[in-house]
Short mmCIF file of C-alpha atoms in Angstrom, two decimals:
data_model
loop_
_atom_site.label_atom_id
_atom_site.label_comp_id
_atom_site.label_asym_id
_atom_site.label_seq_id
_atom_site.Cartn_x
_atom_site.Cartn_y
_atom_site.Cartn_z
CA MET A 216 121.21 106.68 97.15
CA ASN A 217 120.23 107.66 93.68
CA THR A 218 120.31 111.36 93.49
CA ARG A 219 117.42 111.72 91.08
CA TYR A 220 114.79 110.44 94.04
CA GLU A 221 116.78 111.34 96.85
CA ARG A 222 114.77 114.10 98.00
CA GLN A 223 111.44 111.68 98.32
CA MET A 224 113.44 108.38 99.03
CA ILE A 225 114.55 110.19 102.56
CA LEU A 226 110.93 110.19 103.04
CA PRO A 227 110.20 107.01 105.61
CA GLU A 228 107.03 106.32 103.57
CA VAL A 229 109.16 105.90 100.46
CA GLY A 230 113.05 104.63 100.92
CA ASP A 231 114.92 102.14 99.00
CA THR A 232 111.73 99.71 99.27
CA GLY A 233 109.27 102.47 98.32
CA GLN A 234 111.25 103.65 95.45
CA GLU A 235 111.52 99.87 94.01
CA LYS A 236 108.02 99.61 94.39
CA LEU A 237 107.70 102.52 92.07
CA ARG A 238 110.13 101.50 89.50
CA ASN A 239 108.47 97.71 89.58
CA SER A 240 104.95 99.38 88.97
CA LYS A 241 102.63 99.81 85.84
CA VAL A 242 100.55 102.21 85.71
CA LEU A 243 97.97 102.88 82.45
CA VAL A 244 96.74 106.88 82.01
CA ILE A 245 93.61 106.64 80.07
CA GLY A 246 93.05 110.35 78.59
CA ALA A 247 96.18 112.50 78.29
CA GLY A 248 94.25 115.76 78.87
CA GLY A 249 93.86 118.23 81.55
CA LEU A 250 93.69 115.72 84.16
CA GLY A 251 95.99 113.44 82.37
CA ALA A 252 98.90 116.05 82.00
CA PRO A 253 99.95 116.38 85.48
CA VAL A 254 99.39 112.72 86.52
CA LEU A 255 101.79 111.75 83.65
CA GLN A 256 104.66 114.25 84.59
CA TYR A 257 104.45 113.12 88.50
CA LEU A 258 104.09 109.57 87.76
CA ALA A 259 107.51 109.85 85.47
CA ALA A 260 109.62 112.20 87.46
CA ALA A 261 108.68 109.84 90.67
CA GLY A 262 110.14 106.98 88.47
CA VAL A 263 107.27 104.89 87.98
CA GLY A 264 109.09 102.17 86.14
CA HIS A 265 106.00 101.36 83.26
CA ILE A 266 103.73 104.03 81.93
CA GLY A 267 101.01 103.42 79.47
CA ILE A 268 99.43 106.58 77.69
CA CYS A 269 96.31 105.84 75.57
CA ASP A 270 94.39 108.84 73.98
CA HIS A 271 92.96 108.90 70.32
CA ASP A 272 92.88 112.83 70.54
CA LYS A 273 95.01 115.37 68.54
CA VAL A 274 96.46 118.37 70.07
CA ASP A 275 94.34 121.13 69.80
CA LEU A 276 94.56 125.57 70.17
CA SER A 277 92.03 125.03 72.76
CA ASN A 278 93.75 122.49 74.93
CA LEU A 279 96.88 124.37 75.93
CA HIS A 280 95.49 126.32 78.55
CA ARG A 281 95.34 123.35 80.74
CA GLN A 282 97.11 120.45 79.07
CA ILE A 283 100.74 121.45 79.83
CA LEU A 284 102.66 118.82 78.50
CA PHE A 285 101.73 120.50 75.08
CA THR A 286 103.00 123.26 73.32
CA SER A 287 102.09 125.40 70.53
CA LYS A 288 104.46 123.19 68.22
CA ASP A 289 102.46 120.15 69.11
CA LEU A 290 99.47 121.42 67.39
CA GLY A 291 97.82 118.50 65.34
CA GLN A 292 100.04 115.89 66.60
CA SER A 293 98.86 112.76 68.43
CA LYS A 294 98.34 113.73 72.16
CA ALA A 295 99.26 110.08 73.47
CA TYR A 296 102.77 110.38 70.79
CA VAL A 297 103.61 113.71 72.10
CA ALA A 298 103.58 112.81 75.73
CA LYS A 299 105.55 109.63 75.29
CA LYS A 300 108.13 111.64 73.91
CA PHE A 301 107.78 114.71 76.62
CA LEU A 302 108.02 111.71 79.19
CA ASN A 303 110.89 110.31 77.70
CA GLN A 304 112.92 113.24 77.65
CA LEU A 305 111.71 114.10 81.28
CA ASN A 306 112.87 110.59 83.11
CA GLU A 307 114.94 108.21 80.75
CA ASP A 308 114.28 105.52 83.67
CA CYS A 309 110.44 104.80 82.56
CA GLN A 310 109.62 102.83 79.96
CA VAL A 311 106.89 104.38 78.25
CA SER A 312 103.77 103.03 75.56
CA SER A 313 101.53 104.88 73.93
CA PHE A 314 98.35 103.63 72.74
CA GLU A 315 96.73 106.17 70.00
CA PHE A 316 93.45 105.18 69.53
CA ARG A 317 90.00 105.49 71.97
CA ILE A 318 89.78 102.98 74.43
CA ASN A 319 86.52 100.72 73.65
CA TYR A 320 85.06 97.74 74.75
CA LYS A 321 87.39 95.53 72.16
CA ASN A 322 90.71 96.90 72.99
CA ILE A 323 90.26 97.47 76.55
CA GLU A 324 90.94 94.31 77.76
CA GLU A 325 94.26 94.18 75.77
CA VAL A 326 95.39 97.61 76.66
CA MET A 327 95.02 97.17 80.07
CA SER A 328 96.46 93.62 80.26
CA ASN A 329 100.07 94.64 81.29
CA TYR A 330 99.16 97.72 83.84
CA ASP A 331 98.15 97.13 87.68
CA LEU A 332 96.73 100.38 88.13
CA VAL A 333 94.73 102.51 86.16
CA ILE A 334 94.17 106.13 86.11
CA ASP A 335 90.86 107.60 84.24
CA CYS A 336 91.24 110.94 83.11
CA THR A 337 88.69 110.81 80.80
CA ASP A 338 86.17 113.32 79.90
CA ASN A 339 82.89 111.26 79.43
CA PHE A 340 80.40 108.83 81.20
CA GLN A 341 80.83 106.02 78.74
CA SER A 342 84.26 105.80 79.00
CA LYS A 343 84.35 106.10 82.72
CA PHE A 344 81.91 103.37 83.31
CA LEU A 345 83.97 101.19 80.40
CA ILE A 346 87.26 101.46 82.29
CA HIS A 347 85.73 101.16 85.85
CA ASP A 348 83.98 97.72 84.77
CA ALA A 349 87.21 96.59 83.04
CA CYS A 350 89.19 97.24 86.14
CA PHE A 351 86.64 95.33 88.12
CA LEU A 352 86.34 92.30 85.58
CA PHE A 353 90.27 92.09 85.29
CA LYS A 354 91.07 92.98 88.83
CA LYS A 355 93.09 96.05 88.65
CA LYS A 356 93.58 99.15 90.83
CA LEU A 357 91.80 102.44 89.85
CA VAL A 358 91.98 105.99 90.49
CA GLN A 359 88.82 108.46 88.87
CA GLY A 360 88.96 111.62 88.67
CA SER A 361 86.03 114.28 86.91
CA ILE A 362 85.72 118.23 87.14
CA TYR A 363 83.13 120.38 86.51
CA GLN A 364 84.28 124.24 86.46
CA PHE A 365 85.65 124.98 89.40
CA GLU A 366 84.54 121.59 91.20
CA GLY A 367 85.74 118.08 91.00
CA GLN A 368 85.31 114.35 92.44
CA ILE A 369 88.12 111.41 92.71
CA GLN A 370 87.38 108.20 93.93
CA CYS A 371 89.73 104.94 94.41
CA PHE A 372 89.16 101.21 94.23
CA ASP A 373 91.42 98.29 94.36
CA PHE A 374 89.71 95.40 93.01
CA ASN A 375 92.48 93.05 92.98
CA HIS A 376 91.93 93.08 97.01
CA SER A 377 88.55 94.05 98.06
CA ASP A 378 85.46 91.78 97.49
CA SER A 379 83.73 93.25 100.11
CA SER A 380 83.70 97.26 99.28
CA PRO A 381 81.61 98.93 96.94
CA CYS A 382 82.06 99.47 93.47
CA LEU A 383 80.49 102.44 91.20
CA ARG A 384 77.98 100.73 90.00
CA CYS A 385 76.66 100.13 93.25
CA LEU A 386 75.91 103.99 93.28
CA TRP A 387 75.40 104.32 89.58
CA PRO A 388 73.86 100.79 88.29
CA GLU A 389 73.45 102.76 85.06
CA VAL A 390 75.62 105.16 83.33
CA PRO A 391 74.07 108.54 83.26
CA THR A 392 72.98 109.94 80.18
CA PRO A 393 75.35 111.40 77.90
CA GLY A 394 74.79 114.97 77.80
CA CYS A 395 72.82 115.40 81.64
CA VAL A 396 75.87 117.23 82.48
CA SER A 397 78.28 119.52 80.48
CA ASN A 398 81.68 118.52 79.58
CA CYS A 399 84.71 121.25 79.83
CA GLN A 400 84.10 121.94 76.06
CA GLU A 401 80.55 123.12 76.74
CA ALA A 402 80.75 124.42 80.39
CA GLY A 403 84.24 125.90 80.63
CA VAL A 404 86.86 125.32 82.89
CA LEU A 405 89.94 127.00 84.32
CA GLY A 406 93.28 125.27 83.38
CA ILE A 407 94.39 125.10 86.97
CA VAL A 408 91.07 123.08 88.26
CA SER A 409 92.43 119.92 86.02
CA GLY A 410 95.73 120.67 87.01
CA VAL A 411 94.78 120.42 91.14
CA PHE A 412 92.56 117.30 90.88
CA GLY A 413 94.87 115.47 88.33
CA SER A 414 97.75 116.22 90.96
CA LEU A 415 95.42 115.06 93.67
CA GLN A 416 94.64 111.82 91.74
CA CYS A 417 98.38 110.92 91.05
CA ASN A 418 99.36 111.72 94.49
CA GLU A 419 96.51 108.86 95.57
CA ALA A 420 98.37 106.58 92.73
CA ILE A 421 101.47 106.90 94.07
CA LYS A 422 100.37 106.09 97.87
CA MET A 423 98.43 102.96 96.19
CA ILE A 424 101.92 101.98 94.61
CA LEU A 425 103.88 102.38 98.09
CA GLU A 426 101.05 100.99 99.98
CA MET A 427 100.27 103.46 101.83
CA GLU A 428 96.58 104.98 102.91
CA VAL A 429 94.40 106.32 100.49
CA LEU A 430 91.15 107.42 99.83
CA ASP A 431 88.58 104.74 100.77
CA GLN A 432 86.63 102.47 98.74
CA GLY A 433 83.09 103.48 98.57
CA SER A 434 83.99 107.32 98.96
CA THR A 435 83.89 110.07 96.76
CA LEU A 436 86.26 113.08 97.67
CA THR A 437 84.70 116.38 96.67
CA LEU A 438 86.45 119.62 96.61
CA ASN A 439 85.12 123.16 95.73
CA LEU A 440 88.24 125.29 94.49
CA LYS A 441 85.96 128.44 94.66
CA ASN A 442 85.47 128.39 98.42
CA LEU A 443 87.92 125.41 99.43
CA SER A 444 85.34 123.53 100.74
CA GLN A 445 85.84 119.67 100.84
CA ARG A 446 83.77 116.83 101.62
CA ILE A 447 83.80 112.97 102.07
CA ILE A 448 81.03 111.51 101.18
CA LYS A 449 80.56 107.56 101.30
CA TRP A 450 78.18 105.13 99.81
CA LYS A 451 77.80 101.54 100.33
CA LYS A 452 77.78 98.19 98.84
CA SER A 453 74.45 97.39 96.83
CA LYS A 454 73.43 93.87 96.81
CA ASP A 455 71.65 94.47 93.42
CA CYS A 456 74.92 95.54 91.95
CA PRO A 457 74.64 94.94 88.21
CA LEU A 458 78.85 94.62 88.44
CA CYS A 459 79.94 93.44 92.28
CA SER A 460 76.77 91.49 93.69
CA LEU A 461 76.64 87.99 93.94
CA GLY A 462 74.57 87.51 90.98
CA PRO A 463 75.73 90.36 88.54
CA SER A 464 74.46 91.28 85.08
CA ILE A 465 77.63 92.61 83.96
CA ARG A 466 79.73 89.46 83.42
CA LYS A 467 82.22 90.83 80.58
CA ILE A 468 83.08 93.78 78.58
CA SER A 469 80.50 94.39 75.72
CA GLU A 470 79.05 97.25 73.90
CA SER A 471 76.86 98.54 76.82
CA HIS A 472 74.90 101.46 75.69
CA LYS A 473 71.43 100.70 75.22
CA LEU A 474 70.47 102.25 71.94
CA THR A 475 67.44 104.67 71.64
CA GLU A 476 65.21 103.39 68.71
CA PHE A 477 66.40 106.27 66.86
CA GLU A 478 70.18 105.83 67.02
CA VAL A 479 72.13 104.20 64.87
CA LEU A 480 75.83 102.70 65.38
CA GLU A 481 76.86 103.05 61.91
CA LYS A 482 76.60 105.38 58.52
CA LYS A 483 74.69 103.29 56.31
CA GLY A 484 74.24 103.91 52.13
CA HIS A 485 70.33 104.83 52.46
CA PHE A 486 70.62 107.69 54.81
CA THR A 487 71.08 111.23 53.98
CA GLU A 488 73.59 112.87 56.28
CA VAL A 489 73.38 115.97 57.95
CA ASP A 490 76.55 117.00 59.86
CA LEU A 491 75.24 119.88 62.48
CA ARG A 492 79.04 120.40 62.99
CA GLU A 493 79.19 122.72 59.95
CA ASP A 494 75.33 123.93 60.13
CA PRO A 495 73.36 123.42 63.06
CA SER A 496 70.07 124.20 61.18
CA PHE A 497 67.74 122.02 59.75
CA ASP A 498 64.35 123.16 58.32
CA ALA A 499 62.29 120.22 59.74
CA LYS A 500 59.44 122.03 56.95
CA GLU A 501 61.64 121.20 54.27
CA ALA A 502 62.40 117.93 55.13
CA ASP A 503 61.60 115.06 52.52
CA PRO A 504 59.29 112.45 53.93
CA ASN A 505 60.55 109.93 51.31
CA LYS A 506 63.90 110.41 52.95
CA GLU A 507 65.53 108.81 55.58
CA TYR A 508 67.95 111.57 57.48
CA LEU A 509 71.01 110.93 59.76
CA PHE A 510 72.16 113.58 61.90
CA PHE A 511 75.60 113.39 63.33
CA CYS A 512 78.25 115.55 65.42
CA GLN A 513 81.40 115.13 67.23
CA ARG A 514 79.98 112.90 69.71
CA GLY A 515 76.26 112.05 69.22
CA ILE A 516 74.91 113.97 71.86
CA ARG A 517 73.91 117.27 70.46
CA SER A 518 72.61 115.16 67.43
CA LEU A 519 70.97 112.88 69.84
CA HIS A 520 69.09 115.88 71.22
CA PHE A 521 68.26 117.19 68.21
CA VAL A 522 66.66 114.10 66.86
CA LYS A 523 64.60 114.04 69.88
CA GLU A 524 63.16 117.69 69.18
CA LEU A 525 62.53 116.16 65.69
CA ARG A 526 61.00 112.89 66.58
CA GLU A 527 58.66 115.18 68.98
CA LEU A 528 57.68 117.68 65.88
CA GLY A 529 56.64 113.93 64.21
CA LEU A 530 59.41 113.39 62.22
CA LYS A 531 59.81 109.54 62.40
CA ASN A 532 62.64 109.53 59.42
CA THR A 533 65.03 110.85 61.77
CA TYR A 534 68.01 109.00 63.42
CA SER A 535 71.28 110.11 65.14
CA LEU A 536 74.60 108.67 64.88
CA PHE A 537 75.72 107.04 68.10
CA GLY A 538 79.24 108.03 69.32
CA GLY A 539 79.46 110.97 66.30
CA VAL A 540 82.47 111.12 64.47
CA ASP A 541 84.53 110.62 67.58
CA GLY A 542 83.30 107.41 68.24
CA LYS A 543 84.35 105.88 64.49
CA MET B 177 56.12 119.83 110.82
CA TYR B 178 58.94 121.97 110.04
CA LYS B 179 62.37 121.07 110.64
CA LYS B 180 65.92 123.28 109.52
CA VAL B 181 68.14 121.56 107.37
CA LYS B 182 71.33 122.79 105.56
CA ILE B 183 71.64 122.00 101.92
CA GLU B 184 74.87 122.24 99.57
CA TYR B 185 74.80 122.08 95.93
CA PHE B 186 77.22 120.44 93.80
CA ALA B 187 78.22 121.13 89.79
CA VAL B 188 75.63 121.97 87.99
CA LEU B 189 73.07 122.50 90.69
CA ARG B 190 75.19 125.13 91.94
CA GLU B 191 74.90 126.98 88.81
CA GLN B 192 71.86 126.83 88.48
CA ALA B 193 70.83 127.65 92.11
CA LYS B 194 73.55 130.23 91.97
CA ILE B 195 74.49 129.63 95.69
CA ASN B 196 77.07 127.34 97.52
CA SER B 197 74.46 126.17 100.30
CA GLU B 198 71.80 127.46 102.32
CA GLU B 199 69.58 126.80 105.44
CA LEU B 200 66.13 126.17 104.68
CA GLU B 201 62.94 125.76 107.00
CA THR B 202 61.20 122.85 105.15
CA SER B 203 58.12 120.71 105.82
CA SER B 204 59.23 118.22 103.15
CA ALA B 205 59.34 114.64 104.81
CA ASP B 206 62.02 113.36 102.77
CA ALA B 207 64.73 113.97 100.14
CA ARG B 208 62.47 113.24 97.17
CA GLU B 209 59.96 116.04 98.74
CA LEU B 210 62.99 118.49 99.21
CA LEU B 211 64.10 118.01 96.02
CA SER B 212 60.86 118.78 94.37
CA GLU B 213 60.56 121.96 96.63
CA LEU B 214 64.12 122.91 95.57
CA THR B 215 63.33 122.36 91.82
CA SER B 216 60.22 124.48 91.94
CA LYS B 217 62.35 127.31 93.64
CA TYR B 218 65.31 127.06 91.11
CA ASN B 219 64.22 125.25 87.90
CA PHE B 220 66.84 122.44 88.20
CA SER B 221 67.45 120.90 84.96
CA LEU B 222 68.10 117.58 86.65
CA ASN B 223 65.68 115.08 88.56
CA GLU B 224 65.88 112.04 90.78
CA SER B 225 67.05 109.91 88.26
CA THR B 226 70.42 111.64 87.07
CA LEU B 227 71.02 112.70 90.56
CA LYS B 228 72.22 110.86 94.10
CA VAL B 229 71.60 112.90 97.38
CA ALA B 230 73.70 112.55 100.78
CA ILE B 231 72.91 112.91 104.08
CA ASN B 232 75.48 114.06 106.60
CA GLU B 233 78.13 112.72 104.53
CA GLU B 234 76.89 109.62 103.32
CA TYR B 235 74.43 108.64 99.89
CA CYS B 236 71.28 107.80 100.35
CA GLU B 237 67.70 106.76 98.71
CA PHE B 238 65.41 109.83 97.87
CA THR B 239 62.81 108.01 100.34
CA THR B 240 65.45 108.68 103.44
CA LYS B 241 63.81 110.85 105.92
CA LEU B 242 64.79 114.24 106.99
CA ASN B 243 65.85 115.10 110.60
CA GLU B 244 66.47 118.47 112.28
CA GLY B 245 69.58 119.83 111.44
CA ASP B 246 70.53 117.42 108.76
CA ARG B 247 73.09 117.91 106.01
CA VAL B 248 72.11 117.40 102.53
CA VAL B 249 73.96 117.46 99.54
CA PHE B 250 72.56 117.24 96.04
CA ILE B 251 75.33 115.65 93.66
CA PRO B 252 74.86 115.44 89.98
CA PRO B 253 77.48 113.03 88.15
CA VAL B 254 80.27 114.89 86.95
CA ALA B 255 82.85 113.59 83.81
CA GLY B 256 84.96 116.45 82.74
CA GLY B 257 88.34 115.93 82.51
#
């Protein structure tokens, strides 16, 4: 018995066969942040043969309280690259690939193509729905996780085997509006909370690989780490689902965001640009009616709210950059 | 007709209600009326279009009728990672 994996191979659920399944499995982790950190470490430690890491972001000092793959020495470096180096040192049995860019509707098919199971550790609805839809269309297994302060949810899908089970679009046909609830940056999060939910996600993923029982498809596990209350809530398959019904409106991966009439996809020359990250103040009374103003921020959420307010004040010459600086 | 239901709050709603759960005597006939009753009490920032409701561990429509002893959970979407 391979000493490295001895303690898990003793388990009747693992054994030689299970370890071989882990070695042959191909897992893609999208998002190497708070959830991704424990997921990546436990996948590699367990001997998962092929691991992909996709993240466009760079290590920031404010990440370190929860993203425990990174140290103070890694500041400013690509998260996917640093994570790959970490996993290479942890376990040389694993083949690790890094994708140092943001997942989007153009690249997702290619990024996913070499993997069977996807673990969604992203932090926004656009990415979560994009990954979910792609997993459905390309018949992948998917483990989703998301957190809010002391609470979180996980969901599991096996789109390779489960035509009769619900998908996430049966419950949420439309992508929830960005900014309708806050992310970690705005709402705050204790590092260990992402650690617990990432570990739960990885536990489900490893059980999927071992073909053990996992959380039912069409169920959300919710867990509140303040009072440890836990609940499993089920939803039903919808015959009107835009993705998994008999007459779906989503048949391929495409730019799904419906732009509001005052959002634009790119900066164009005629706009007067206003960077809300540097200076969040803008005096509506001083605005020149002959100019067209383009507001932008990190993600396009704050700028969209800002422009909505200006529009309500009657400033029709104001626009928001969709996706913000990050989305470009 | 009044009935007693148990309500649980999740994520941002828990933050705004400042409680985990409560038992409530209500005359609301369905989940929609109950949400509007609770919104006037707690000033929730989310409405029906950005929330899900589950009764007795199953997600359901806001038009689902309430019965004595139901456990009602309002669940906003969560995206942090």
